[in-house]
mmCIF file of C-alpha atoms in Angstrom:
data_model
loop_
_atom_site.group_PDB
_atom_site.id
_atom_site.type_symbol
_atom_site.label_atom_id
_atom_site.label_comp_id
_atom_site.label_asym_id
_atom_site.label_seq_id
_atom_site.Cartn_x
_atom_site.Cartn_y
_atom_site.Cartn_z
ATOM 1 C CA UNK A 989 -127.642 -45.841 49.706
ATOM 2 C CA UNK A 990 -125.293 -47.751 47.402
ATOM 3 C CA UNK A 991 -124.687 -46.989 43.736
ATOM 4 C CA UNK A 992 -126.175 -50.384 42.802
ATOM 5 C CA UNK A 993 -129.372 -49.596 44.745
ATOM 6 C CA UNK A 994 -129.727 -46.215 42.972
ATOM 7 C CA UNK A 995 -129.198 -47.898 39.606
ATOM 8 C CA UNK A 996 -131.845 -50.535 40.470
ATOM 9 C CA UNK A 997 -134.365 -47.787 41.319
ATOM 10 C CA UNK A 998 -133.706 -45.959 38.051
ATOM 11 C CA UNK A 999 -134.214 -49.163 36.075
ATOM 12 C CA UNK A 1000 -137.500 -49.873 37.883
ATOM 13 C CA UNK A 1001 -138.639 -46.298 37.240
ATOM 14 C CA UNK A 1002 -137.894 -46.648 33.510
ATOM 15 C CA UNK A 1003 -139.629 -50.032 33.240
ATOM 16 C CA UNK A 1004 -142.800 -48.601 34.819
ATOM 17 C CA UNK A 1005 -142.892 -45.465 32.658
ATOM 18 C CA UNK A 1006 -142.306 -47.366 29.416
ATOM 19 C CA UNK A 1007 -145.317 -49.702 29.896
ATOM 20 C CA UNK A 1008 -148.130 -47.307 28.840
ATOM 21 C CA UNK A 1009 -146.012 -46.079 25.922
ATOM 22 C CA UNK A 1010 -145.631 -49.656 24.669
ATOM 23 C CA UNK A 1011 -149.366 -50.281 25.044
ATOM 24 C CA UNK A 1012 -150.181 -47.103 23.114
ATOM 25 C CA UNK A 1013 -147.805 -48.019 20.296
ATOM 26 C CA UNK A 1014 -149.044 -51.616 20.010
ATOM 27 C CA UNK A 1015 -152.286 -50.887 18.033
ATOM 28 C CA UNK A 1016 -150.253 -48.804 15.564
ATOM 29 C CA UNK A 1017 -148.008 -51.761 14.789
ATOM 30 C CA UNK A 1018 -150.574 -54.586 14.758
ATOM 31 C CA UNK A 1019 -150.118 -55.092 10.995
ATOM 32 C CA UNK A 1020 -146.436 -55.895 11.491
ATOM 33 C CA UNK A 1021 -145.287 -59.497 12.166
ATOM 34 C CA UNK A 1022 -144.384 -58.399 15.703
ATOM 35 C CA UNK A 1023 -145.802 -55.329 17.478
ATOM 36 C CA UNK A 1024 -143.590 -52.848 19.320
ATOM 37 C CA UNK A 1025 -144.959 -53.983 22.684
ATOM 38 C CA UNK A 1026 -144.414 -57.679 21.936
ATOM 39 C CA UNK A 1027 -140.886 -57.023 20.617
ATOM 40 C CA UNK A 1028 -139.796 -54.943 23.624
ATOM 41 C CA UNK A 1029 -141.296 -57.342 26.172
ATOM 42 C CA UNK A 1030 -139.698 -60.340 24.436
ATOM 43 C CA UNK A 1031 -136.274 -58.674 24.593
ATOM 44 C CA UNK A 1032 -136.917 -57.673 28.204
ATOM 45 C CA UNK A 1033 -137.985 -61.223 29.038
ATOM 46 C CA UNK A 1034 -134.813 -62.708 27.553
ATOM 47 C CA UNK A 1035 -132.608 -60.255 29.440
ATOM 48 C CA UNK A 1036 -134.385 -60.850 32.745
ATOM 49 C CA UNK A 1037 -134.379 -64.614 32.195
ATOM 50 C CA UNK A 1038 -130.583 -64.811 32.317
ATOM 51 C CA UNK A 1039 -130.297 -62.133 35.022
ATOM 52 C CA UNK A 1040 -132.665 -64.048 37.335
ATOM 53 C CA UNK A 1041 -130.973 -67.380 36.646
ATOM 54 C CA UNK A 1042 -127.569 -65.877 37.472
ATOM 55 C CA UNK A 1043 -128.896 -64.139 40.627
ATOM 56 C CA UNK A 1044 -130.572 -67.247 42.027
ATOM 57 C CA UNK A 1045 -127.669 -69.529 41.115
ATOM 58 C CA UNK A 1046 -125.294 -67.315 43.110
ATOM 59 C CA UNK A 1047 -127.528 -66.375 46.041
ATOM 60 C CA UNK A 1048 -130.369 -68.851 46.452
ATOM 61 C CA UNK A 1049 -130.081 -72.402 45.115
ATOM 62 C CA UNK A 1050 -133.619 -73.310 46.265
ATOM 63 C CA UNK A 1051 -135.128 -70.523 44.169
ATOM 64 C CA UNK A 1052 -132.903 -71.513 41.254
ATOM 65 C CA UNK A 1053 -134.231 -75.084 41.334
ATOM 66 C CA UNK A 1054 -137.838 -73.819 41.460
ATOM 67 C CA UNK A 1055 -137.100 -71.369 38.620
ATOM 68 C CA UNK A 1056 -135.497 -74.021 36.419
ATOM 69 C CA UNK A 1057 -138.246 -76.515 37.265
ATOM 70 C CA UNK A 1058 -140.979 -74.102 36.156
ATOM 71 C CA UNK A 1059 -139.429 -73.569 32.732
ATOM 72 C CA UNK A 1060 -138.699 -77.289 32.424
ATOM 73 C CA UNK A 1061 -142.419 -77.993 32.998
ATOM 74 C CA UNK A 1062 -143.336 -75.499 30.259
ATOM 75 C CA UNK A 1063 -140.847 -77.103 27.865
ATOM 76 C CA UNK A 1064 -142.112 -80.633 28.620
ATOM 77 C CA UNK A 1065 -145.712 -79.489 28.036
ATOM 78 C CA UNK A 1066 -144.766 -78.020 24.661
ATOM 79 C CA UNK A 1067 -142.847 -81.095 23.486
ATOM 80 C CA UNK A 1068 -145.537 -83.565 24.620
ATOM 81 C CA UNK A 1069 -148.291 -81.677 22.807
ATOM 82 C CA UNK A 1070 -146.148 -81.041 19.729
ATOM 83 C CA UNK A 1071 -145.731 -84.800 19.332
ATOM 84 C CA UNK A 1072 -149.215 -85.953 20.431
ATOM 85 C CA UNK A 1073 -151.788 -83.290 19.480
ATOM 86 C CA UNK A 1074 -153.749 -84.154 16.359
ATOM 87 C CA UNK A 1075 -154.058 -80.456 15.542
ATOM 88 C CA UNK A 1076 -151.110 -78.355 16.659
ATOM 89 C CA UNK A 1077 -151.061 -74.728 15.450
ATOM 90 C CA UNK A 1078 -147.392 -73.987 16.075
ATOM 91 C CA UNK A 1079 -147.604 -70.170 15.992
ATOM 92 C CA UNK A 1080 -150.529 -70.062 18.446
ATOM 93 C CA UNK A 1081 -149.004 -72.631 20.806
ATOM 94 C CA UNK A 1082 -145.586 -70.961 20.749
ATOM 95 C CA UNK A 1083 -147.133 -67.532 21.347
ATOM 96 C CA UNK A 1084 -148.894 -68.992 24.401
ATOM 97 C CA UNK A 1085 -145.571 -70.428 25.585
ATOM 98 C CA UNK A 1086 -143.997 -66.957 25.332
ATOM 99 C CA UNK A 1087 -146.820 -65.376 27.345
ATOM 100 C CA UNK A 1088 -146.468 -67.996 30.082
ATOM 101 C CA UNK A 1089 -142.700 -67.480 30.070
ATOM 102 C CA UNK A 1090 -143.228 -63.728 30.529
ATOM 103 C CA UNK A 1091 -145.480 -64.478 33.507
ATOM 104 C CA UNK A 1092 -142.763 -66.668 35.055
ATOM 105 C CA UNK A 1093 -139.977 -64.174 34.411
ATOM 106 C CA UNK A 1094 -141.928 -61.271 35.916
ATOM 107 C CA UNK A 1095 -142.944 -63.191 39.053
ATOM 108 C CA UNK A 1096 -139.442 -64.519 39.663
ATOM 109 C CA UNK A 1097 -137.968 -61.071 38.995
ATOM 110 C CA UNK A 1098 -140.127 -59.699 41.820
ATOM 111 C CA UNK A 1099 -138.909 -62.571 44.016
ATOM 112 C CA UNK A 1100 -135.315 -61.667 43.204
ATOM 113 C CA UNK A 1101 -135.981 -58.087 44.326
ATOM 114 C CA UNK A 1102 -137.416 -59.352 47.613
ATOM 115 C CA UNK A 1103 -134.037 -60.913 48.332
ATOM 116 C CA UNK A 1104 -132.424 -57.470 48.346
ATOM 117 C CA UNK A 1105 -132.702 -54.317 50.451
ATOM 118 C CA UNK A 1106 -136.295 -52.937 50.588
ATOM 119 C CA UNK A 1107 -136.941 -50.188 48.064
ATOM 120 C CA UNK A 1108 -138.661 -46.886 48.753
ATOM 121 C CA UNK A 1109 -142.227 -46.641 47.508
ATOM 122 C CA UNK A 1110 -141.786 -42.938 46.752
ATOM 123 C CA UNK A 1111 -140.194 -43.934 43.446
ATOM 124 C CA UNK A 1112 -142.872 -46.538 42.675
ATOM 125 C CA UNK A 1113 -145.715 -44.107 43.417
ATOM 126 C CA UNK A 1114 -144.118 -41.329 41.347
ATOM 127 C CA UNK A 1115 -143.714 -43.635 38.357
ATOM 128 C CA UNK A 1116 -147.295 -44.872 38.812
ATOM 129 C CA UNK A 1117 -148.615 -41.310 38.721
ATOM 130 C CA UNK A 1118 -146.722 -40.511 35.522
ATOM 131 C CA UNK A 1119 -147.905 -43.745 33.881
ATOM 132 C CA UNK A 1120 -151.487 -42.933 34.958
ATOM 133 C CA UNK A 1121 -151.281 -39.463 33.431
ATOM 134 C CA UNK A 1122 -149.965 -40.882 30.154
ATOM 135 C CA UNK A 1123 -152.828 -43.386 29.994
ATOM 136 C CA UNK A 1124 -155.468 -40.864 31.111
ATOM 137 C CA UNK A 1125 -154.446 -38.057 28.744
ATOM 138 C CA UNK A 1126 -154.177 -40.413 25.758
ATOM 139 C CA UNK A 1127 -157.568 -41.965 26.596
ATOM 140 C CA UNK A 1128 -159.419 -38.640 26.617
ATOM 141 C CA UNK A 1129 -157.484 -37.346 23.618
ATOM 142 C CA UNK A 1130 -158.613 -40.409 21.665
ATOM 143 C CA UNK A 1131 -162.248 -39.744 22.643
ATOM 144 C CA UNK A 1132 -162.151 -36.028 21.839
ATOM 145 C CA UNK A 1133 -160.494 -36.648 18.465
ATOM 146 C CA UNK A 1134 -162.969 -39.490 17.735
ATOM 147 C CA UNK A 1135 -160.109 -41.928 17.147
ATOM 148 C CA UNK A 1136 -160.849 -44.164 20.129
ATOM 149 C CA UNK A 1137 -161.207 -47.918 19.677
ATOM 150 C CA UNK A 1138 -164.607 -49.241 20.781
ATOM 151 C CA UNK A 1139 -164.632 -51.513 23.818
ATOM 152 C CA UNK A 1140 -167.099 -53.862 22.129
ATOM 153 C CA UNK A 1141 -166.994 -55.001 18.499
ATOM 154 C CA UNK A 1142 -170.767 -55.301 18.083
ATOM 155 C CA UNK A 1143 -171.956 -52.404 20.219
ATOM 156 C CA UNK A 1144 -171.388 -48.681 20.317
ATOM 157 C CA UNK A 1145 -170.802 -48.492 24.044
ATOM 158 C CA UNK A 1146 -167.541 -47.892 25.847
ATOM 159 C CA UNK A 1147 -164.128 -46.653 24.802
ATOM 160 C CA UNK A 1148 -160.671 -48.175 25.124
ATOM 161 C CA UNK A 1149 -158.827 -45.123 23.833
ATOM 162 C CA UNK A 1150 -155.847 -46.166 21.739
ATOM 163 C CA UNK A 1151 -155.476 -49.376 23.713
ATOM 164 C CA UNK A 1152 -156.114 -52.555 21.770
ATOM 165 C CA UNK A 1153 -158.010 -54.586 24.403
ATOM 166 C CA UNK A 1154 -160.652 -53.068 26.699
ATOM 167 C CA UNK A 1155 -160.573 -55.967 29.180
ATOM 168 C CA UNK A 1156 -156.834 -55.638 29.708
ATOM 169 C CA UNK A 1157 -157.109 -51.837 29.937
ATOM 170 C CA UNK A 1158 -159.808 -52.298 32.607
ATOM 171 C CA UNK A 1159 -157.501 -54.320 34.858
ATOM 172 C CA UNK A 1160 -154.576 -51.934 34.300
ATOM 173 C CA UNK A 1161 -156.736 -48.953 35.275
ATOM 174 C CA UNK A 1162 -157.987 -50.738 38.411
ATOM 175 C CA UNK A 1163 -154.417 -51.482 39.525
ATOM 176 C CA UNK A 1164 -153.327 -47.879 38.939
ATOM 177 C CA UNK A 1165 -156.395 -46.528 40.742
ATOM 178 C CA UNK A 1166 -155.745 -48.805 43.721
ATOM 179 C CA UNK A 1167 -152.107 -47.745 44.041
ATOM 180 C CA UNK A 1168 -152.914 -44.037 43.692
ATOM 181 C CA UNK A 1169 -155.765 -43.930 46.238
ATOM 182 C CA UNK A 1170 -153.536 -45.797 48.705
ATOM 183 C CA UNK A 1171 -151.381 -42.683 49.041
ATOM 184 C CA UNK A 1172 -153.714 -39.921 47.846
ATOM 185 C CA UNK A 1173 -154.939 -38.802 51.242
ATOM 186 C CA UNK A 1174 -151.395 -38.503 52.579
ATOM 187 C CA UNK A 1175 -150.105 -36.057 49.966
ATOM 188 C CA UNK A 1176 -150.945 -32.680 48.463
ATOM 189 C CA UNK A 1177 -148.931 -33.439 45.328
ATOM 190 C CA UNK A 1178 -150.673 -31.967 42.276
ATOM 191 C CA UNK A 1179 -149.479 -34.882 40.124
ATOM 192 C CA UNK A 1180 -151.152 -37.345 42.508
ATOM 193 C CA UNK A 1181 -154.524 -35.622 42.273
ATOM 194 C CA UNK A 1182 -154.256 -35.152 38.500
ATOM 195 C CA UNK A 1183 -153.504 -38.838 37.963
ATOM 196 C CA UNK A 1184 -156.363 -39.783 40.323
ATOM 197 C CA UNK A 1185 -158.879 -37.612 38.446
ATOM 198 C CA UNK A 1186 -157.775 -38.955 35.068
ATOM 199 C CA UNK A 1187 -157.899 -42.607 36.108
ATOM 200 C CA UNK A 1188 -161.202 -42.462 37.997
ATOM 201 C CA UNK A 1189 -162.811 -40.650 35.052
ATOM 202 C CA UNK A 1190 -161.889 -43.617 32.837
ATOM 203 C CA UNK A 1191 -163.615 -46.215 35.034
ATOM 204 C CA UNK A 1192 -167.195 -45.644 33.772
ATOM 205 C CA UNK A 1193 -166.122 -44.653 30.250
ATOM 206 C CA UNK A 1194 -164.454 -47.967 29.343
ATOM 207 C CA UNK A 1195 -167.860 -49.609 29.593
ATOM 208 C CA UNK A 1196 -166.755 -53.091 30.696
ATOM 209 C CA UNK A 1197 -168.174 -54.904 33.717
ATOM 210 C CA UNK A 1198 -164.634 -55.476 34.972
ATOM 211 C CA UNK A 1199 -163.767 -51.765 35.055
ATOM 212 C CA UNK A 1200 -167.102 -50.630 36.465
ATOM 213 C CA UNK A 1201 -167.614 -53.215 39.210
ATOM 214 C CA UNK A 1202 -163.930 -53.286 40.123
ATOM 215 C CA UNK A 1203 -163.849 -49.498 40.288
ATOM 216 C CA UNK A 1204 -166.878 -49.451 42.583
ATOM 217 C CA UNK A 1205 -165.235 -51.951 44.941
ATOM 218 C CA UNK A 1206 -162.040 -49.872 45.128
ATOM 219 C CA UNK A 1207 -163.801 -46.535 45.552
ATOM 220 C CA UNK A 1208 -166.333 -47.729 48.128
ATOM 221 C CA UNK A 1209 -163.762 -49.807 49.999
ATOM 222 C CA UNK A 1210 -161.364 -46.889 50.300
ATOM 223 C CA UNK A 1211 -164.203 -44.530 51.272
ATOM 224 C CA UNK A 1212 -165.301 -46.804 54.128
ATOM 225 C CA UNK A 1213 -161.680 -47.113 55.262
ATOM 226 C CA UNK A 1214 -161.227 -43.331 55.295
ATOM 227 C CA UNK A 1215 -164.462 -42.735 57.209
ATOM 228 C CA UNK A 1216 -163.396 -45.315 59.783
ATOM 229 C CA UNK A 1217 -159.870 -43.926 60.048
ATOM 230 C CA UNK A 1218 -161.055 -40.322 60.471
ATOM 231 C CA UNK A 1219 -163.936 -41.403 62.731
ATOM 232 C CA UNK A 1220 -166.337 -39.547 60.418
ATOM 233 C CA UNK A 1221 -164.653 -36.199 61.173
ATOM 234 C CA UNK A 1222 -163.774 -35.524 57.565
ATOM 235 C CA UNK A 1223 -163.824 -31.713 57.976
ATOM 236 C CA UNK A 1224 -160.565 -32.008 59.915
ATOM 237 C CA UNK A 1225 -158.843 -33.617 56.922
ATOM 238 C CA UNK A 1226 -158.944 -31.441 53.757
ATOM 239 C CA UNK A 1227 -157.513 -34.174 51.513
ATOM 240 C CA UNK A 1228 -160.178 -36.643 52.691
ATOM 241 C CA UNK A 1229 -162.886 -34.042 52.099
ATOM 242 C CA UNK A 1230 -161.570 -33.415 48.581
ATOM 243 C CA UNK A 1231 -161.516 -37.142 47.874
ATOM 244 C CA UNK A 1232 -165.135 -37.587 49.022
ATOM 245 C CA UNK A 1233 -166.281 -34.630 46.877
ATOM 246 C CA UNK A 1234 -164.725 -36.303 43.840
ATOM 247 C CA UNK A 1235 -166.507 -39.559 44.698
ATOM 248 C CA UNK A 1236 -169.860 -37.735 45.006
ATOM 249 C CA UNK A 1237 -169.265 -36.177 41.569
ATOM 250 C CA UNK A 1238 -168.300 -39.612 40.233
ATOM 251 C CA UNK A 1239 -171.626 -41.169 41.282
ATOM 252 C CA UNK A 1240 -173.578 -38.108 40.120
ATOM 253 C CA UNK A 1241 -172.241 -38.440 36.563
ATOM 254 C CA UNK A 1242 -172.554 -42.251 36.342
ATOM 255 C CA UNK A 1243 -176.008 -42.233 34.628
ATOM 256 C CA UNK A 1244 -174.474 -40.355 31.675
ATOM 257 C CA UNK A 1245 -171.631 -42.822 31.047
ATOM 258 C CA UNK A 1246 -171.300 -46.084 29.041
ATOM 259 C CA UNK A 1247 -171.016 -48.044 32.310
ATOM 260 C CA UNK A 1248 -174.780 -47.686 32.872
ATOM 261 C CA UNK A 1249 -175.732 -47.860 29.197
ATOM 262 C CA UNK A 1250 -178.108 -50.553 27.900
ATOM 263 C CA UNK A 1251 -176.340 -50.697 24.531
ATOM 264 C CA UNK A 1252 -173.742 -53.251 25.558
ATOM 265 C CA UNK A 1253 -174.038 -56.700 23.928
ATOM 266 C CA UNK A 1254 -176.843 -58.699 25.500
ATOM 267 C CA UNK A 1255 -178.896 -61.119 23.456
ATOM 268 C CA UNK A 1256 -181.525 -61.834 26.134
ATOM 269 C CA UNK A 1257 -184.837 -60.019 26.377
ATOM 270 C CA UNK A 1258 -186.041 -58.814 29.819
ATOM 271 C CA UNK A 1259 -188.509 -61.707 30.211
ATOM 272 C CA UNK A 1260 -185.751 -64.192 29.318
ATOM 273 C CA UNK A 1261 -183.463 -62.829 31.997
ATOM 274 C CA UNK A 1262 -185.571 -64.522 34.698
ATOM 275 C CA UNK A 1263 -185.551 -68.003 33.103
ATOM 276 C CA UNK A 1264 -182.779 -70.644 33.316
ATOM 277 C CA UNK A 1265 -180.487 -70.654 30.306
ATOM 278 C CA UNK A 1266 -179.645 -73.966 28.625
ATOM 279 C CA UNK A 1267 -176.107 -74.042 27.206
ATOM 280 C CA UNK A 1268 -175.549 -77.059 24.913
ATOM 281 C CA UNK A 1269 -172.120 -78.740 24.825
ATOM 282 C CA UNK A 1270 -170.706 -81.649 22.837
ATOM 283 C CA UNK A 1271 -171.696 -84.189 25.483
ATOM 284 C CA UNK A 1272 -174.437 -82.622 27.603
ATOM 285 C CA UNK A 1273 -176.252 -79.409 28.475
ATOM 286 C CA UNK A 1274 -175.554 -76.884 31.207
ATOM 287 C CA UNK A 1275 -178.382 -75.113 33.025
ATOM 288 C CA UNK A 1276 -177.329 -71.731 34.391
ATOM 289 C CA UNK A 1277 -178.945 -68.634 35.861
ATOM 290 C CA UNK A 1278 -179.156 -65.759 33.334
ATOM 291 C CA UNK A 1279 -177.090 -63.463 35.572
ATOM 292 C CA UNK A 1280 -174.303 -66.054 35.684
ATOM 293 C CA UNK A 1281 -174.403 -66.302 31.887
ATOM 294 C CA UNK A 1282 -174.261 -62.492 31.683
ATOM 295 C CA UNK A 1283 -171.072 -62.490 33.766
ATOM 296 C CA UNK A 1284 -169.348 -65.575 32.332
ATOM 297 C CA UNK A 1285 -170.610 -65.293 28.717
ATOM 298 C CA UNK A 1286 -169.700 -68.450 26.779
ATOM 299 C CA UNK A 1287 -166.939 -69.550 29.170
ATOM 300 C CA UNK A 1288 -168.917 -72.561 30.551
ATOM 301 C CA UNK A 1289 -169.021 -74.045 27.038
ATOM 302 C CA UNK A 1290 -165.250 -73.934 26.605
ATOM 303 C CA UNK A 1291 -164.721 -75.090 30.190
ATOM 304 C CA UNK A 1292 -166.883 -78.178 29.648
ATOM 305 C CA UNK A 1293 -165.205 -78.945 26.323
ATOM 306 C CA UNK A 1294 -161.615 -78.673 27.607
ATOM 307 C CA UNK A 1295 -162.506 -80.564 30.809
ATOM 308 C CA UNK A 1296 -163.720 -83.460 28.642
ATOM 309 C CA UNK A 1297 -160.444 -83.343 26.667
ATOM 310 C CA UNK A 1298 -158.444 -83.420 29.904
ATOM 311 C CA UNK A 1299 -160.363 -86.368 31.363
ATOM 312 C CA UNK A 1300 -159.761 -88.393 28.194
ATOM 313 C CA UNK A 1301 -156.067 -87.485 27.857
ATOM 314 C CA UNK A 1302 -153.183 -89.846 28.578
ATOM 315 C CA UNK A 1303 -151.350 -89.631 31.918
ATOM 316 C CA UNK A 1304 -148.392 -87.579 30.606
ATOM 317 C CA UNK A 1305 -150.736 -84.867 29.334
ATOM 318 C CA UNK A 1306 -152.723 -84.863 32.563
ATOM 319 C CA UNK A 1307 -149.488 -84.331 34.481
ATOM 320 C CA UNK A 1308 -148.048 -81.622 32.200
ATOM 321 C CA UNK A 1309 -151.126 -80.284 30.448
ATOM 322 C CA UNK A 1310 -152.959 -80.138 27.127
ATOM 323 C CA UNK A 1311 -151.236 -76.996 25.897
ATOM 324 C CA UNK A 1312 -153.221 -74.126 24.438
ATOM 325 C CA UNK A 1313 -157.026 -74.592 24.396
ATOM 326 C CA UNK A 1314 -157.052 -78.395 24.728
ATOM 327 C CA UNK A 1315 -157.627 -80.692 21.745
ATOM 328 C CA UNK A 1316 -159.167 -78.168 19.384
ATOM 329 C CA UNK A 1317 -160.275 -79.196 15.902
ATOM 330 C CA UNK A 1318 -160.618 -75.837 14.201
ATOM 331 C CA UNK A 1319 -159.935 -72.400 15.695
ATOM 332 C CA UNK A 1320 -158.330 -72.783 19.173
ATOM 333 C CA UNK A 1321 -160.164 -70.938 21.940
ATOM 334 C CA UNK A 1322 -159.191 -70.841 25.608
ATOM 335 C CA UNK A 1323 -161.726 -70.631 28.448
ATOM 336 C CA UNK A 1324 -160.643 -67.086 29.475
ATOM 337 C CA UNK A 1325 -160.677 -68.043 33.143
ATOM 338 C CA UNK A 1326 -156.992 -67.919 34.019
ATOM 339 C CA UNK A 1327 -156.764 -70.572 36.714
ATOM 340 C CA UNK A 1328 -158.769 -73.100 34.692
ATOM 341 C CA UNK A 1329 -156.701 -72.297 31.607
ATOM 342 C CA UNK A 1330 -153.548 -72.702 33.676
ATOM 343 C CA UNK A 1331 -154.611 -76.070 35.097
ATOM 344 C CA UNK A 1332 -155.781 -77.636 31.834
ATOM 345 C CA UNK A 1333 -152.854 -76.211 29.862
ATOM 346 C CA UNK A 1334 -150.133 -77.366 32.295
ATOM 347 C CA UNK A 1335 -151.692 -80.238 34.227
ATOM 348 C CA UNK A 1336 -151.147 -81.258 37.830
ATOM 349 C CA UNK A 1337 -147.368 -80.849 37.986
ATOM 350 C CA UNK A 1338 -147.046 -77.822 35.715
ATOM 351 C CA UNK A 1339 -149.784 -75.843 37.480
ATOM 352 C CA UNK A 1340 -148.130 -76.242 40.888
ATOM 353 C CA UNK A 1341 -144.736 -75.159 39.545
ATOM 354 C CA UNK A 1342 -146.181 -72.155 37.700
ATOM 355 C CA UNK A 1343 -148.210 -70.911 40.670
ATOM 356 C CA UNK A 1344 -145.378 -71.449 43.153
ATOM 357 C CA UNK A 1345 -143.727 -68.018 42.603
ATOM 358 C CA UNK A 1346 -147.085 -66.259 43.022
ATOM 359 C CA UNK A 1347 -147.663 -67.877 46.418
ATOM 360 C CA UNK A 1348 -144.075 -67.088 47.414
ATOM 361 C CA UNK A 1349 -144.527 -63.409 46.517
ATOM 362 C CA UNK A 1350 -147.814 -63.215 48.444
ATOM 363 C CA UNK A 1351 -146.124 -64.800 51.464
ATOM 364 C CA UNK A 1352 -143.279 -62.258 51.298
ATOM 365 C CA UNK A 1353 -145.637 -59.273 50.977
ATOM 366 C CA UNK A 1354 -147.918 -60.389 53.812
ATOM 367 C CA UNK A 1355 -145.126 -61.081 56.306
ATOM 368 C CA UNK A 1356 -143.067 -58.034 55.319
ATOM 369 C CA UNK A 1357 -143.486 -55.244 57.922
ATOM 370 C CA UNK A 1358 -145.141 -52.015 56.779
ATOM 371 C CA UNK A 1359 -145.238 -48.548 58.293
ATOM 372 C CA UNK A 1360 -148.570 -47.870 56.570
ATOM 373 C CA UNK A 1361 -151.160 -50.543 57.221
ATOM 374 C CA UNK A 1362 -153.866 -48.409 55.585
ATOM 375 C CA UNK A 1363 -152.007 -48.336 52.285
ATOM 376 C CA UNK A 1364 -151.064 -52.002 52.544
ATOM 377 C CA UNK A 1365 -154.681 -52.956 53.268
ATOM 378 C CA UNK A 1366 -155.810 -51.084 50.163
ATOM 379 C CA UNK A 1367 -153.193 -52.772 48.008
ATOM 380 C CA UNK A 1368 -154.094 -56.221 49.338
ATOM 381 C CA UNK A 1369 -157.718 -55.480 48.404
ATOM 382 C CA UNK A 1370 -156.577 -54.701 44.836
ATOM 383 C CA UNK A 1371 -154.583 -57.929 44.778
ATOM 384 C CA UNK A 1372 -157.653 -59.941 45.846
ATOM 385 C CA UNK A 1373 -159.726 -58.104 43.243
ATOM 386 C CA UNK A 1374 -157.212 -58.954 40.503
ATOM 387 C CA UNK A 1375 -157.284 -62.573 41.663
ATOM 388 C CA UNK A 1376 -161.082 -62.619 41.387
ATOM 389 C CA UNK A 1377 -160.979 -61.054 37.919
ATOM 390 C CA UNK A 1378 -158.333 -63.562 36.852
ATOM 391 C CA UNK A 1379 -160.534 -66.434 38.041
ATOM 392 C CA UNK A 1380 -163.803 -65.208 36.477
ATOM 393 C CA UNK A 1381 -162.776 -63.211 33.417
ATOM 394 C CA UNK A 1382 -159.143 -64.001 32.630
ATOM 395 C CA UNK A 1383 -156.848 -61.525 30.852
ATOM 396 C CA UNK A 1384 -154.472 -61.296 33.833
ATOM 397 C CA UNK A 1385 -151.864 -64.050 34.135
ATOM 398 C CA UNK A 1386 -151.383 -64.618 30.404
ATOM 399 C CA UNK A 1387 -151.603 -60.975 29.298
ATOM 400 C CA UNK A 1388 -148.044 -59.533 29.307
ATOM 401 C CA UNK A 1389 -149.257 -55.930 29.478
ATOM 402 C CA UNK A 1390 -151.382 -56.697 32.562
ATOM 403 C CA UNK A 1391 -148.657 -58.797 34.217
ATOM 404 C CA UNK A 1392 -146.350 -55.769 34.009
ATOM 405 C CA UNK A 1393 -148.809 -53.819 36.162
ATOM 406 C CA UNK A 1394 -149.354 -56.793 38.493
ATOM 407 C CA UNK A 1395 -145.596 -56.594 39.059
ATOM 408 C CA UNK A 1396 -146.048 -52.897 39.838
ATOM 409 C CA UNK A 1397 -148.678 -53.829 42.429
ATOM 410 C CA UNK A 1398 -146.298 -56.322 44.043
ATOM 411 C CA UNK A 1399 -143.569 -53.664 44.077
ATOM 412 C CA UNK A 1400 -145.900 -51.255 45.876
ATOM 413 C CA UNK A 1401 -146.843 -53.966 48.381
ATOM 414 C CA UNK A 1402 -143.225 -54.843 49.084
ATOM 415 C CA UNK A 1403 -141.853 -51.305 49.298
ATOM 416 C CA UNK A 1404 -141.361 -49.030 52.288
ATOM 417 C CA UNK A 1405 -143.587 -45.953 52.591
ATOM 418 C CA UNK A 1406 -142.118 -42.553 53.415
ATOM 419 C CA UNK A 1407 -145.147 -41.524 55.446
ATOM 420 C CA UNK A 1408 -147.076 -42.831 58.417
ATOM 421 C CA UNK A 1409 -150.585 -43.990 57.611
#
């Protein structure tokens, strides 16, 4: 193991551990022009930007061209909309540009790591457990001290601890849970079980649909996988038995948690929940099933509005995008469905260039050999789940805090496991 490889592992370990600390400090510095989390991630992004450019330029010219092309597309989008948008809120548009740049830097950084010697997942898992404990302990401390931020503004249901955004916290917790359960039944490490208990206890307490439904998919999916792998002979595997006992306790306590509470925001009466909902837009009306409206909220309205803007835009803006939230007149508001936001914001050419590194990473992780197909299967399930959340609810691709944990998921998928599973 070379000195450079050891140094790389230490840097990765630090970057993972620092993420929950940044997220916990962010609400405390929201009144400042730039929060601690935004400041650190901006500095990190700038450092990685030049590191990646230098690495690709020396070792892989094809990746360098793709990397440069992606940022060129972002720059062209910004300039076109700066000169052609009737209403251009510079701070909002530039902040969006920074978030997209962070997404690009993180994805290409993972690609740069794939070009090197495979890393051991022991380090990644250890850092994940510590990060999970930091998040879990702070979450419950916030609840017990009655200083927790509410998950919903207009309802007293659900907690986000000291984290600013419940939706982003939900996705982070799902990623951590997925990584932890992927190795839980192969270790007797006390830290592993402590982090698992803390994270799974948060799933129903956050109170969001994303956390609850995503948590159920992970828990049930892993349970089925374990029962199949052990051929139902769980008594021969103490760690599997312990895991299933925790899951039984989890479902037993669900009725007493915010996840099953009726106090979450919902403007429809029971009799209205069986009738089609008419959603008016500027040009037409959308008829949708109440359950679809419950899941998507007001997203169809913004989707229809920005789609109309895109169809009426000139060719240059269709190719490189409308920028943030289309041609808004007052307060800009994105759809909050990441792939639609990506397409309308960056157009035909920009969208392809921005998604290219994601597809390249997925290709690398799928074709990369693994000595633990059980763990890899679990992690691929989490990746698909994150993709579904990104498509339906957003808060993944353009949320720097979440993208940091998506990178962690890719690291776990690309690493080598120290056990057979």
